[in-house]
Short mmCIF file of C-alpha atoms in Angstrom, two decimals:
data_model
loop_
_atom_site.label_atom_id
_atom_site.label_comp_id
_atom_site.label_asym_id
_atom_site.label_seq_id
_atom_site.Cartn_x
_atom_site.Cartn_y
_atom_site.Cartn_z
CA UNK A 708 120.61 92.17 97.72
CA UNK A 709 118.41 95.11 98.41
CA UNK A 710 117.09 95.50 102.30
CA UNK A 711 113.54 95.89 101.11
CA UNK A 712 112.21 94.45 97.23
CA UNK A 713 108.80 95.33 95.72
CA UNK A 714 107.55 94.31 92.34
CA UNK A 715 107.95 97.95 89.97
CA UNK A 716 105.06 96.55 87.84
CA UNK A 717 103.39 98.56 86.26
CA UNK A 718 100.43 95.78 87.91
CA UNK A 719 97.19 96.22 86.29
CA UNK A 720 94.13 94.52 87.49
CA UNK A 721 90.07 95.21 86.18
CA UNK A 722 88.11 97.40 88.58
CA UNK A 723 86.43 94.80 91.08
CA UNK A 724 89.38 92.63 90.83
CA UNK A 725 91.76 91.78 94.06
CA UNK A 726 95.07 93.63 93.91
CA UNK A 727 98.36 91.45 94.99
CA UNK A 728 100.92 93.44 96.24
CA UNK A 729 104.33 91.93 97.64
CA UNK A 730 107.51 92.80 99.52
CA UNK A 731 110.25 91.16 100.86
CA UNK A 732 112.83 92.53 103.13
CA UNK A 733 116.38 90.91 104.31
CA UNK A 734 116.50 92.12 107.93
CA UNK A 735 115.04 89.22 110.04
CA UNK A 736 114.86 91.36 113.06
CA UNK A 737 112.11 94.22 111.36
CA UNK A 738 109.19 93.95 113.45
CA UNK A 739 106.78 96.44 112.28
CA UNK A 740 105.96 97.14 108.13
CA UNK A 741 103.82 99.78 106.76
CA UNK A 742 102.15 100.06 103.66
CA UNK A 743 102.14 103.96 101.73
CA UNK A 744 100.29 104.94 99.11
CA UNK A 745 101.36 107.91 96.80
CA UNK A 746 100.03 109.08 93.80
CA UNK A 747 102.08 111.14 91.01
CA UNK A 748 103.34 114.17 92.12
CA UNK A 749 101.75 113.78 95.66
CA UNK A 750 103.64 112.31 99.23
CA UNK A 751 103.08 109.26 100.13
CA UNK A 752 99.82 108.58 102.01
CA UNK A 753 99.26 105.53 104.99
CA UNK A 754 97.17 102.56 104.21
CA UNK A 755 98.07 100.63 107.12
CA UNK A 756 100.45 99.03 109.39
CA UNK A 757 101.00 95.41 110.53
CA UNK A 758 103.18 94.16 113.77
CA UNK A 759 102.30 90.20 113.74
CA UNK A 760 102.15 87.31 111.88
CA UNK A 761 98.97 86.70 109.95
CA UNK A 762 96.45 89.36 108.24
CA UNK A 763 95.53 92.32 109.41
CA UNK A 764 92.00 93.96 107.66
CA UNK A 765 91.14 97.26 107.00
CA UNK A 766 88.01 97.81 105.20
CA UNK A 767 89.01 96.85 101.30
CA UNK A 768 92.70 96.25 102.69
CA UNK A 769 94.22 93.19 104.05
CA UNK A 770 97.87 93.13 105.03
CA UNK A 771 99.70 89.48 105.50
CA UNK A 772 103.01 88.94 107.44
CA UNK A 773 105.01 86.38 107.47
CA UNK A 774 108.26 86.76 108.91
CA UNK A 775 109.72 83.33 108.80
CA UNK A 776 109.86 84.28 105.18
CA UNK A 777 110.57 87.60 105.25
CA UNK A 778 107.21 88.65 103.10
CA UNK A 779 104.47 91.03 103.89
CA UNK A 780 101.84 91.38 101.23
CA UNK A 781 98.75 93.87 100.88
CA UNK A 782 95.45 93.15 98.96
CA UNK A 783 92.63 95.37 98.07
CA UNK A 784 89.43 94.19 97.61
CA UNK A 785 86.99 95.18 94.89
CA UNK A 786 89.95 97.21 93.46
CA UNK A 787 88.66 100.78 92.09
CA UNK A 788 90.10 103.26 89.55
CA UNK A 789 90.63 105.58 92.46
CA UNK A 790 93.69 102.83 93.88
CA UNK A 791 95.52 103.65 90.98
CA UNK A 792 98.67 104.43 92.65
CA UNK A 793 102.38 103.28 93.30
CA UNK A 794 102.60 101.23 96.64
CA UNK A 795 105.30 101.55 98.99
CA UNK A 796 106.05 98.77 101.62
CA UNK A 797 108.05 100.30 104.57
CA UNK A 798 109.49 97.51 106.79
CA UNK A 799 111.24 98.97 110.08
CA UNK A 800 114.36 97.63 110.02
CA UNK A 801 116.07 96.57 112.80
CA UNK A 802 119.08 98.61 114.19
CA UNK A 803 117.89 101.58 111.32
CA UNK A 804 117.16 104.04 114.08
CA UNK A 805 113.47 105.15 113.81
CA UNK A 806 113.74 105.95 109.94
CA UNK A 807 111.76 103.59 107.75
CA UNK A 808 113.57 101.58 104.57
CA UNK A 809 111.28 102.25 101.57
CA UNK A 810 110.85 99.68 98.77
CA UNK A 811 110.76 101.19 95.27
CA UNK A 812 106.64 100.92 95.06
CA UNK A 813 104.82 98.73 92.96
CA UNK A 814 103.08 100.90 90.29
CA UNK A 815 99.10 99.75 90.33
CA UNK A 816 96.66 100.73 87.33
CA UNK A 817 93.06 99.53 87.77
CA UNK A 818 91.54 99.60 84.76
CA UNK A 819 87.35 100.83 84.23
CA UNK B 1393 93.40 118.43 113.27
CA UNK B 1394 96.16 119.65 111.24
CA UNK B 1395 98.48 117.46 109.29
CA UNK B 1396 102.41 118.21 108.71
CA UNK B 1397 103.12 121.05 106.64
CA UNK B 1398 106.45 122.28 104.40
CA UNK B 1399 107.14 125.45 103.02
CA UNK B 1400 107.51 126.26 99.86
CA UNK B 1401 105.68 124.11 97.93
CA UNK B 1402 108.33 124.94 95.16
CA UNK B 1403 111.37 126.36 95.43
CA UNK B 1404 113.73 126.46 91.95
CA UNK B 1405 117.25 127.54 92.69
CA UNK B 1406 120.61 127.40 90.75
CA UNK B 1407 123.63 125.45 90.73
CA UNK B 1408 126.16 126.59 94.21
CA UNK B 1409 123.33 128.55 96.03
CA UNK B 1410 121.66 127.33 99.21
CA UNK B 1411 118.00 126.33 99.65
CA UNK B 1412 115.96 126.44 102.90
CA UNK B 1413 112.85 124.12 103.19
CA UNK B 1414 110.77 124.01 106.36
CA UNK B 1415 108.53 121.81 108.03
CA UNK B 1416 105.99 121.99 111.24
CA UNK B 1417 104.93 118.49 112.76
CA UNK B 1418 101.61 117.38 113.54
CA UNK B 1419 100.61 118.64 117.20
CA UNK B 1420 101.83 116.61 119.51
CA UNK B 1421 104.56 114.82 117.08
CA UNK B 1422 108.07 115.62 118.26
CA UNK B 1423 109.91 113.70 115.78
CA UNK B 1424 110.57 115.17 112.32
CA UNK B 1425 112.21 112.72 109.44
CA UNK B 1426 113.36 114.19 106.21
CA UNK B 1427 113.46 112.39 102.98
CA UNK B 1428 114.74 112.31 99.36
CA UNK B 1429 112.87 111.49 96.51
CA UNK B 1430 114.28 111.92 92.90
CA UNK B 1431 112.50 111.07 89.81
CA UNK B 1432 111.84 107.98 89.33
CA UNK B 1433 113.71 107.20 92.11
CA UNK B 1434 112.46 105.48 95.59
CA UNK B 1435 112.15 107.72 99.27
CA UNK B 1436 115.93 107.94 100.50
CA UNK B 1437 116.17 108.82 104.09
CA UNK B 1438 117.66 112.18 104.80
CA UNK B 1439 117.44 112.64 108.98
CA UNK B 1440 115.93 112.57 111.78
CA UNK B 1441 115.52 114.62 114.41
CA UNK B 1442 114.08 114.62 118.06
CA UNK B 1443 113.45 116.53 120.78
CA UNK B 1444 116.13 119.54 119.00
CA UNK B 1445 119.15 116.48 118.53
CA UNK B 1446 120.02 114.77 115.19
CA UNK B 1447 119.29 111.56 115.74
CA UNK B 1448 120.46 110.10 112.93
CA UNK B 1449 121.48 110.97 109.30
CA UNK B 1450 121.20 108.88 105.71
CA UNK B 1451 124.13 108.66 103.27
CA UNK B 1452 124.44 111.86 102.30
CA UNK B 1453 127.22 114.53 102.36
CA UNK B 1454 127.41 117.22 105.11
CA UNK B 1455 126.32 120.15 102.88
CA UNK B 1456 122.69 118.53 103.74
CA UNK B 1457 122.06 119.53 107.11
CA UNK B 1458 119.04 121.15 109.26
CA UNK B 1459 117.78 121.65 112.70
CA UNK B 1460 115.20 121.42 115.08
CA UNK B 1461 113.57 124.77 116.83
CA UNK B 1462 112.06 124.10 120.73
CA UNK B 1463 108.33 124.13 118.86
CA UNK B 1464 109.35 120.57 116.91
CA UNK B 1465 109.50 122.13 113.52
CA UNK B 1466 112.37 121.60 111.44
CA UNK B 1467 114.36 123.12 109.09
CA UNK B 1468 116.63 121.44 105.70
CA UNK B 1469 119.21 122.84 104.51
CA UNK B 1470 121.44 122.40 101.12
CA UNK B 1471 124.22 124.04 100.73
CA UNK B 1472 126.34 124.10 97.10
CA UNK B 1473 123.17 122.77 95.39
CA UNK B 1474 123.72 120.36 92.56
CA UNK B 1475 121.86 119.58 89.60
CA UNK B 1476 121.27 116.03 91.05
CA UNK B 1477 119.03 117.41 93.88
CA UNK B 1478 116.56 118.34 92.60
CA UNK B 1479 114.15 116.20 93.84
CA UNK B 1480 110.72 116.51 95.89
CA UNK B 1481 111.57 116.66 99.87
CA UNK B 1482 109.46 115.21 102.25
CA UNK B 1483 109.18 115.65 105.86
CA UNK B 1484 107.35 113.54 108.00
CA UNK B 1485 106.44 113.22 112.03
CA UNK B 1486 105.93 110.68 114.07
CA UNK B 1487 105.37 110.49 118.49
CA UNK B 1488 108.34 110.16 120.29
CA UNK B 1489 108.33 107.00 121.91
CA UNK B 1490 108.86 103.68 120.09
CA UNK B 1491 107.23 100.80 122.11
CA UNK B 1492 109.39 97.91 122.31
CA UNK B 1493 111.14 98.19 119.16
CA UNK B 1494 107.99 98.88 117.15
CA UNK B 1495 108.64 102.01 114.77
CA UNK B 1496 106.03 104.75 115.61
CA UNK B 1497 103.77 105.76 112.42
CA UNK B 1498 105.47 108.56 110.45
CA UNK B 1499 102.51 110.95 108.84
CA UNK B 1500 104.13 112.03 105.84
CA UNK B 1501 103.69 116.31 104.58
CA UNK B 1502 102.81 117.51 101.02
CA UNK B 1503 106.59 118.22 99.92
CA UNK B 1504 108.44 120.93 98.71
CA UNK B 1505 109.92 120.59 95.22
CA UNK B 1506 113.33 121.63 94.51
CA UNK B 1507 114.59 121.90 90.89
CA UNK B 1508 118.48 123.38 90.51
CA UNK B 1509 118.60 124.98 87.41
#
């Protein structure tokens, strides 16, 4: 089993439309996950970061955590042709040091 | 205020020789990660360095290796390059402390590109 697992998609969603993204990770002890953004060719950009249980909101972006299941989850709102972009969840993985365990990215398209 | 930068922004190279790529943290930042990403292929962590020490090191051999100056920036080196690294190389900082096991955010640079011919 892979420490962290992301969709590769490619997802595509209508502009306007909400944008699922999910991750789940196998380390039970991770206690802080951050979302990345990267489009082709560029390094990976921050969205946002979440520590607790529940949602976190940031303008169009919501982050969920759930740790009892291992799942964090990011949605964006009103999704634009701009978000076309591959999404990486970074969970902090317990006993890794301070280096972050990078999913594969879910590949987003928003169509026009 | 200035992000994290790397130097060169390409750098092509040929099979056995030895490529240097550098990177400068964001003020402040004295913690400077170094990552792997192939084509196609998901970030791999390199290492991480703070305050001048190596931290800690991904699975990869010893011929990647790097270093620290006083001023925080950091240095990667690969010796005997192979055709399999090439790959874009990212470097990113984060603050030093970690509060109560909570990772610090790492601010990620532009990359440097490395083909092997």
């Amino acid at each position: 089993q892979k420490e962290v697992e992301q969709n590769s998609g490619p997802l595509s969603v209508p502009e306007g439309a909400i944008a699922s993204l999910n991750c789940t990770y196998s380390d039970r002890g991770s206690q802080s996950f951050f979302w990345y953004r990267q489009y082709s060719g560029k390094s990976p950009e921050l969205i946002m970061f979440i520590y607790s249980n529940g949602d976190k909101e940031d303008g169009r972006f919501t982050a969920q955590l759930n740790k009892a299941s291992q799942y964090v989850s990011l949605l964006i709102r009103d999704s634009q042709p701009s978000d076309s972009a591959t999404y990486l969840c970074a969970p902090h993985l317990a006993g890794s040091a301070r280096q972050l365990t990078f999913g594969s990215g879910t590949q987003l398209t928003v169509l026009p | 205020e200035a992000g994290v930068t790397q130097s060169p922004t390409h750098l092509i190279k040929t099979r056995g020789q030895q490529a240097t790529l550098r990177c400068s943290p964001i003020s402040g930042h004295t913690s400077v990660y170094w990552y792997q990403q192939a084509l196609g292929l998901g970030l791999q962590f390199l290492l991480w360095y703070d305050e001048g020490e190596e931290r800690n090191r991904g699975n990869f051999p010893p011929r990647f290796s790097g270093r620290q100056f006083p001023n925080y920036s950091s240095e990667l080196n690969v010796n005997a390059l192979e055709l399999e690294d090439s790959a874009l190389y990212l470097c990113a900082s984060s603050l030093a402390y970690e509060r109560a096991g909570v990772a610090d955010t790492q601010y990620f640079g532009p990359g440097t590109r490395l083909t092997v011919l």
